[in-house]
Coordinates of C-alpha atoms and ligand atoms in Angstrom, one line a residue:
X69 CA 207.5 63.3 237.0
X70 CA 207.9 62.6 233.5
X71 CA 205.4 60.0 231.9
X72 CA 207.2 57.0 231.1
X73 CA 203.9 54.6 230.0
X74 CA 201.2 54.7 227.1
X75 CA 198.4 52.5 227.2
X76 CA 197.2 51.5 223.8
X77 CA 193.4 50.6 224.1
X78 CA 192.8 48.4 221.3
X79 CA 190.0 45.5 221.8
X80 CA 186.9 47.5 219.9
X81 CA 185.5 45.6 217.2
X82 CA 186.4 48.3 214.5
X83 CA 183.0 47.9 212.7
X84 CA 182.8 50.9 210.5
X85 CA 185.8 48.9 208.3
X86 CA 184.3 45.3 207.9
X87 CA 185.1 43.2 205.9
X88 CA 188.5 44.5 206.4
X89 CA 188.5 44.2 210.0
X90 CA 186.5 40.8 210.4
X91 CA 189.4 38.8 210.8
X92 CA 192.8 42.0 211.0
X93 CA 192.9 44.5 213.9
X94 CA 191.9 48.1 212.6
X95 CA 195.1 49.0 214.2
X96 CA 197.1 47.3 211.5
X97 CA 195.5 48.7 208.6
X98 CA 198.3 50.7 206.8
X99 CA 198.9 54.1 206.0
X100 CA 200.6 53.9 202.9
X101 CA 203.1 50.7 203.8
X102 CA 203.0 51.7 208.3
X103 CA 200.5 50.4 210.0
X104 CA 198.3 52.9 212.3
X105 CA 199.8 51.0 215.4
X106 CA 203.0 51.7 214.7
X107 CA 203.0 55.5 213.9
X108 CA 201.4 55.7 217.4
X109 CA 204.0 53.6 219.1
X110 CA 206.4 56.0 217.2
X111 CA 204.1 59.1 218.9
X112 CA 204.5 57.5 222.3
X113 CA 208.1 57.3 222.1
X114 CA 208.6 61.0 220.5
X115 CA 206.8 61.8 224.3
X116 CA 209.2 59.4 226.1
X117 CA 207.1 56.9 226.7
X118 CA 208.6 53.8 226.7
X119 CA 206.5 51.3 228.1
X120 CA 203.9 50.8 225.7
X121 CA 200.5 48.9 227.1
X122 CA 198.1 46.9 224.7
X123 CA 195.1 46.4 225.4
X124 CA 194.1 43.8 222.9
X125 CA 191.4 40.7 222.3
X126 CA 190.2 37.9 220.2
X127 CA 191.7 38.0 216.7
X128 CA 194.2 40.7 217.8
X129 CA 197.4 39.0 218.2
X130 CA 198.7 40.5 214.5
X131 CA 199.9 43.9 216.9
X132 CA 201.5 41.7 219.0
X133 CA 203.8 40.3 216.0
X134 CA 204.2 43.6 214.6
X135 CA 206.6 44.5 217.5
X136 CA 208.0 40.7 217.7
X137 CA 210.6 39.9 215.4
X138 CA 210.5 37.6 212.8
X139 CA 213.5 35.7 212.2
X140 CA 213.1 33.6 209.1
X141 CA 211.8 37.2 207.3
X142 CA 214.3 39.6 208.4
X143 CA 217.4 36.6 207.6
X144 CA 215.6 36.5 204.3
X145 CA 215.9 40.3 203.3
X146 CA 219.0 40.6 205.2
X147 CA 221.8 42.6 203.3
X148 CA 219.1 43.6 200.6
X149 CA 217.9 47.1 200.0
X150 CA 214.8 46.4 201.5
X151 CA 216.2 45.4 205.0
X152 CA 215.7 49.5 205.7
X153 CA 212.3 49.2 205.6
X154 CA 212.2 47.7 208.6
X155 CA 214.5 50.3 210.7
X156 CA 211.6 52.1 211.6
X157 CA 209.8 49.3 213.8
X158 CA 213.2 47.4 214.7
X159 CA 214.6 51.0 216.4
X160 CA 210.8 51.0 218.4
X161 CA 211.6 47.9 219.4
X162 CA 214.7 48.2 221.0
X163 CA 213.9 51.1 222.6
X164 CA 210.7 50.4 223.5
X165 CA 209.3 47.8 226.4
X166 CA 205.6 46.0 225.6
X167 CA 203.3 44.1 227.1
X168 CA 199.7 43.3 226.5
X169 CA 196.6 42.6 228.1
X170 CA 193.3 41.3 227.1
X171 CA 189.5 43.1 227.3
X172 CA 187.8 39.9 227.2
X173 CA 183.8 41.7 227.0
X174 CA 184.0 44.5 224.7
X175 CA 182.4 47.3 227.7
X176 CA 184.0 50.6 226.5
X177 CA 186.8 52.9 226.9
X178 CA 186.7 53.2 230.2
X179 CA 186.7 49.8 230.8
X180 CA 189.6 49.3 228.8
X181 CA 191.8 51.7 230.0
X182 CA 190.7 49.9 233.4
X183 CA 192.0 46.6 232.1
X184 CA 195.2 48.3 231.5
X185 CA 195.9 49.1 235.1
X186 CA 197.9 46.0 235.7
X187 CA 200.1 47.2 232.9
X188 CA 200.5 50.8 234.3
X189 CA 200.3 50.8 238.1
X190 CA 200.4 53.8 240.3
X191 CA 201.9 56.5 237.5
X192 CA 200.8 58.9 235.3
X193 CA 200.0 57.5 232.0
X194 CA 198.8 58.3 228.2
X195 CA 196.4 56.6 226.4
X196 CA 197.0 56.8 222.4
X197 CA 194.0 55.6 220.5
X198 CA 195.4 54.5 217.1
X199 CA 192.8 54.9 214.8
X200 CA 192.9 58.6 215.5
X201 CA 196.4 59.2 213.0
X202 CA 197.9 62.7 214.5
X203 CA 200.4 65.1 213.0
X204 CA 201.3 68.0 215.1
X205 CA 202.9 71.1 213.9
X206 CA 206.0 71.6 216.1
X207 CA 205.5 68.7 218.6
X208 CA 203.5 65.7 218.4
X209 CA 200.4 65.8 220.0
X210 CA 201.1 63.4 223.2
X211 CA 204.2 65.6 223.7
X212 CA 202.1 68.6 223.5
X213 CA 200.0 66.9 226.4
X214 CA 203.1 65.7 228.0
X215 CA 204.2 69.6 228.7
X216 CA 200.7 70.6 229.8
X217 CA 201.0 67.7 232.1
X218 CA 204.2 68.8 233.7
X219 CA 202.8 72.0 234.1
X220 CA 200.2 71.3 236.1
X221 CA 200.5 67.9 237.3
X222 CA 196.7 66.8 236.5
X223 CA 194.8 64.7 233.6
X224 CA 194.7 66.3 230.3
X225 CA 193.1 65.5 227.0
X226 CA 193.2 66.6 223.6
X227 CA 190.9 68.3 221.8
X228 CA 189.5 69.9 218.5
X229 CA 186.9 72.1 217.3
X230 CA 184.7 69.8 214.9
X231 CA 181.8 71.1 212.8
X232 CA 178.3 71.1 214.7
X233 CA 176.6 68.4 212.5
X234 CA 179.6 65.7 213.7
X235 CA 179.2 66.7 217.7
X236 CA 177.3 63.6 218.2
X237 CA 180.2 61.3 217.3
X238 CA 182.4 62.6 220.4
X239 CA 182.6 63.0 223.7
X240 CA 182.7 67.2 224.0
X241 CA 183.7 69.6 227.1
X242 CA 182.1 72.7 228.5
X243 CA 185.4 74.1 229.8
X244 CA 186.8 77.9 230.4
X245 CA 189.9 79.1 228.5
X246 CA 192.6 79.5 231.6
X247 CA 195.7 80.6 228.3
X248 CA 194.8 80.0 224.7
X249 CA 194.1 77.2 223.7
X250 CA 194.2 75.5 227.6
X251 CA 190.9 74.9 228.8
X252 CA 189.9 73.9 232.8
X253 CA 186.8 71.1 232.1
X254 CA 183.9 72.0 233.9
X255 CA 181.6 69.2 232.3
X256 CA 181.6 66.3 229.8
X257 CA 179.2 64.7 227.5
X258 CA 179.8 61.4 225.3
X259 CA 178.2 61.7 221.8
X260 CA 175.6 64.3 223.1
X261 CA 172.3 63.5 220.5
X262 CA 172.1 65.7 217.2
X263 CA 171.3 69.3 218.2
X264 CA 172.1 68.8 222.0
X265 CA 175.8 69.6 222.0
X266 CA 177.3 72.2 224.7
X267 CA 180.2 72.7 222.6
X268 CA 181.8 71.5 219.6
X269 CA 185.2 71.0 221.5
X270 CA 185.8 67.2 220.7
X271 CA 187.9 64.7 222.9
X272 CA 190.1 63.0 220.3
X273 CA 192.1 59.7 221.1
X274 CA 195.0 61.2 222.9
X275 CA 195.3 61.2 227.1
X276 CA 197.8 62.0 229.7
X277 CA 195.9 60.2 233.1
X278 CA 196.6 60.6 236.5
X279 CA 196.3 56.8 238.0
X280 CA 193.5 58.3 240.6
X281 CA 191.2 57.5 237.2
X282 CA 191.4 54.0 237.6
X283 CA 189.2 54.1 241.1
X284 CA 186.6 56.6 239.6
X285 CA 186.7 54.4 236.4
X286 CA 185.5 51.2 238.9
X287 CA 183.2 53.3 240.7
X288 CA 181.9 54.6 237.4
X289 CA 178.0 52.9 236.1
X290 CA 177.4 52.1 232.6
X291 CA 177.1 55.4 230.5
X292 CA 176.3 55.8 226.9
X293 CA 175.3 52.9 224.8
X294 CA 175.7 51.1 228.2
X295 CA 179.2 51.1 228.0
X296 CA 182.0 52.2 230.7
X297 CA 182.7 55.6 229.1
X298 CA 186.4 57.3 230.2
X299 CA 184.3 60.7 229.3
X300 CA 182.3 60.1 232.5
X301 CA 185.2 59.1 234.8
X302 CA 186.9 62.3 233.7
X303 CA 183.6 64.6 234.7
X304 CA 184.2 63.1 237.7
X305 CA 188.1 63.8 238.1
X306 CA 187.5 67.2 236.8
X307 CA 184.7 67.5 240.1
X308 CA 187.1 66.3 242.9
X309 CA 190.1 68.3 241.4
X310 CA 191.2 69.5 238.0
X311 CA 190.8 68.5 234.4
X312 CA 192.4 70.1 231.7
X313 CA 191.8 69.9 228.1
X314 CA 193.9 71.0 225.2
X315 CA 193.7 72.5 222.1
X316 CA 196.5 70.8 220.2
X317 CA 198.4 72.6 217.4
X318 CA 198.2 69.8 214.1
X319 CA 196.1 67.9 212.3
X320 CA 193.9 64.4 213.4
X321 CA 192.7 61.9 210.6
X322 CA 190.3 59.8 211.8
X323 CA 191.4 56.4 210.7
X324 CA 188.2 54.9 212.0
X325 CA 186.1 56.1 209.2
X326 CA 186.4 55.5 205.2
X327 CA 186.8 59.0 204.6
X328 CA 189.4 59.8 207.1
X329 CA 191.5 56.9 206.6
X330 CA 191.8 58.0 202.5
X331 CA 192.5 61.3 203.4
X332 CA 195.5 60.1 205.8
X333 CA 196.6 58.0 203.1
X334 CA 196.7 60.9 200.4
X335 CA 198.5 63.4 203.0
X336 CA 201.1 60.5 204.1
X337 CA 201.5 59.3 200.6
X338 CA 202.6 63.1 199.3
X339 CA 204.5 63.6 202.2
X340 CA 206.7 60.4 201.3
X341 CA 206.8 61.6 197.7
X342 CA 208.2 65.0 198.9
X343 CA 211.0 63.7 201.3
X344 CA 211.7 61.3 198.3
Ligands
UTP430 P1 185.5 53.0 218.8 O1 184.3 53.8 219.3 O2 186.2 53.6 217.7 O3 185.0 51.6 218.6 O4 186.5 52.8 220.1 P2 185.6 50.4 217.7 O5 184.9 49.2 218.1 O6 187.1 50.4 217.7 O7 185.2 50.8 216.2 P3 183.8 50.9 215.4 O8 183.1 52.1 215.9 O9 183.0 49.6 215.7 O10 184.2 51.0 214.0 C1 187.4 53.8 220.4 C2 188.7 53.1 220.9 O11 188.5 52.4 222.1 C3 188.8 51.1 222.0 C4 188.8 50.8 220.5 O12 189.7 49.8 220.1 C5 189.2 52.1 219.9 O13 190.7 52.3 219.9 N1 187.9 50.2 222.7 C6 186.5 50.5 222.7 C7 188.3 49.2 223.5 O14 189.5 48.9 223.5 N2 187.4 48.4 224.2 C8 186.1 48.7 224.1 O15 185.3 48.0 224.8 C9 185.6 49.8 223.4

């Protein structure tokens, strides 16, 4: 079965870019003139997903414009040079279905992805955090999950090898290496404390799910920082059945941070200088 949705969790606070964010979802800040929504939509739809699922809440509804149009702009720029600029987001949007939901209590990841369920139903789904900014080598990374995913027919997350002292920021697996760079989970930690880590294999914001994860998510208790944490629902998946976790092939910016989101913006900006 091919994976037709992608869930979009996008109600956290983004708190590690106030002022910017007090009053502008961190999902619209741009990377050089896209914003960090849009190049996942554009990640979702490389996979073939075309239903895309917002999770959104207060002071959010700028995403839900961004895929909108807006007539009295685009009649303005019509027939100018600059109308191209908008190709981009106008082809997502014809090809692309959305809805949106709303987290009203900010209680985690997990309990976002939950909220999305009435968006997704009984399928396999991905889950596409935005503020991680992805560029794979060959395939995008959710299409890298997507094949793992048809392979074996089970959840699957992507991962990366981080540096020790920044463990504590993720959730990590303890997995075995089944081919390279395919690992079976055999447990999970969220932000494991400095010095604690079991690995410095880091979940990053990509997901294919299997929709069994929304009934562990409901039977799932508060976790880290009491919040509903997908990292603990997935321990649990990975007990009843099977878990896997990939390695992907490309490079994450972490869009979250200062210091990631400048470093996308330097790599993006000299990529667009090269293509011309
Ligand atoms: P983060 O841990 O990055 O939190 O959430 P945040 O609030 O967005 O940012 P900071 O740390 O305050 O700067 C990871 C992802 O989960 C979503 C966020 O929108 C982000 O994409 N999320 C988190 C929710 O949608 N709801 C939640 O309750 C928590």
């Amino acid at each position: 079965m091919t994976v037709r949705k992608c869930l979009f969790p996008a109600a956290g606070y983004g708190t590690r870019f106030l002022p910017a964010t007090k009053a502008m979802p961190k999902e619209m800040l741009p990377i050089v003139n896209t914003p960090l929504i849009q190049y996942g939509v554009e990640e979702a739809r490389a996979a073939g997903m075309v239903n895309i699922g917002m999770v959104t809440g207060r002071g959010k509804r700028a995403l839900a414009d961004h895929f909108d149009i807006s007539y009295e702009l685009e009649h303005q720029i019509k027939g100018s040079d600059k109308e191209g600029m908008l190709s981009g987001i106008r082809k997502l949007m014809e090809e692309c279905v959305f809805s949106f939901t709303r987290q009203t209590e900010m209680k985690g990841l997990g309990h976002a992805i939950l909220t999305g369920e009435t968006l997704i139903g009984n399928e396999p789904f991905g889950v596409l955090l935005a503020d991680d900014l992805c560029v794979g080598d060959k395939h995008d990374v959710m299409t890298q999950l997507v094949h793992v995913y048809e392979r074996f027919g089970c959840s699957v997350v992507a991962v990366e090898e981080v540096p020790m002292d920044e463990v504590h920021k993720y959730g990590v697996i303890v997995a075995d290496e089944i081919e390279p760079g395919l690992f079976e989970v055999r447990d999970m930690v969220e932000k494991p404390p400095r010095g604690e880590a079991p690995s410095n294999m880091a979940i990053i914001g990509r997901y294919v799910l299997t929709p069994d994860i929304f009934d562990i998510i409901r039977e799932t208790p508060p976790g880290k920082n009491g919040e509903i944490q997908i990292t603990d629902a997935l321990k649990e998946q990975a007990r009843r059945g099977r878990v896997l976790a990939l390695r992907f092939s490309g490079r994450r910016f972490d869009c979250g941070s200062v210091d990631g989101f400048v470093e996308a913006t330097n790599y993006f900006y000299e990529r667009m200088r090269k293509k011309g």
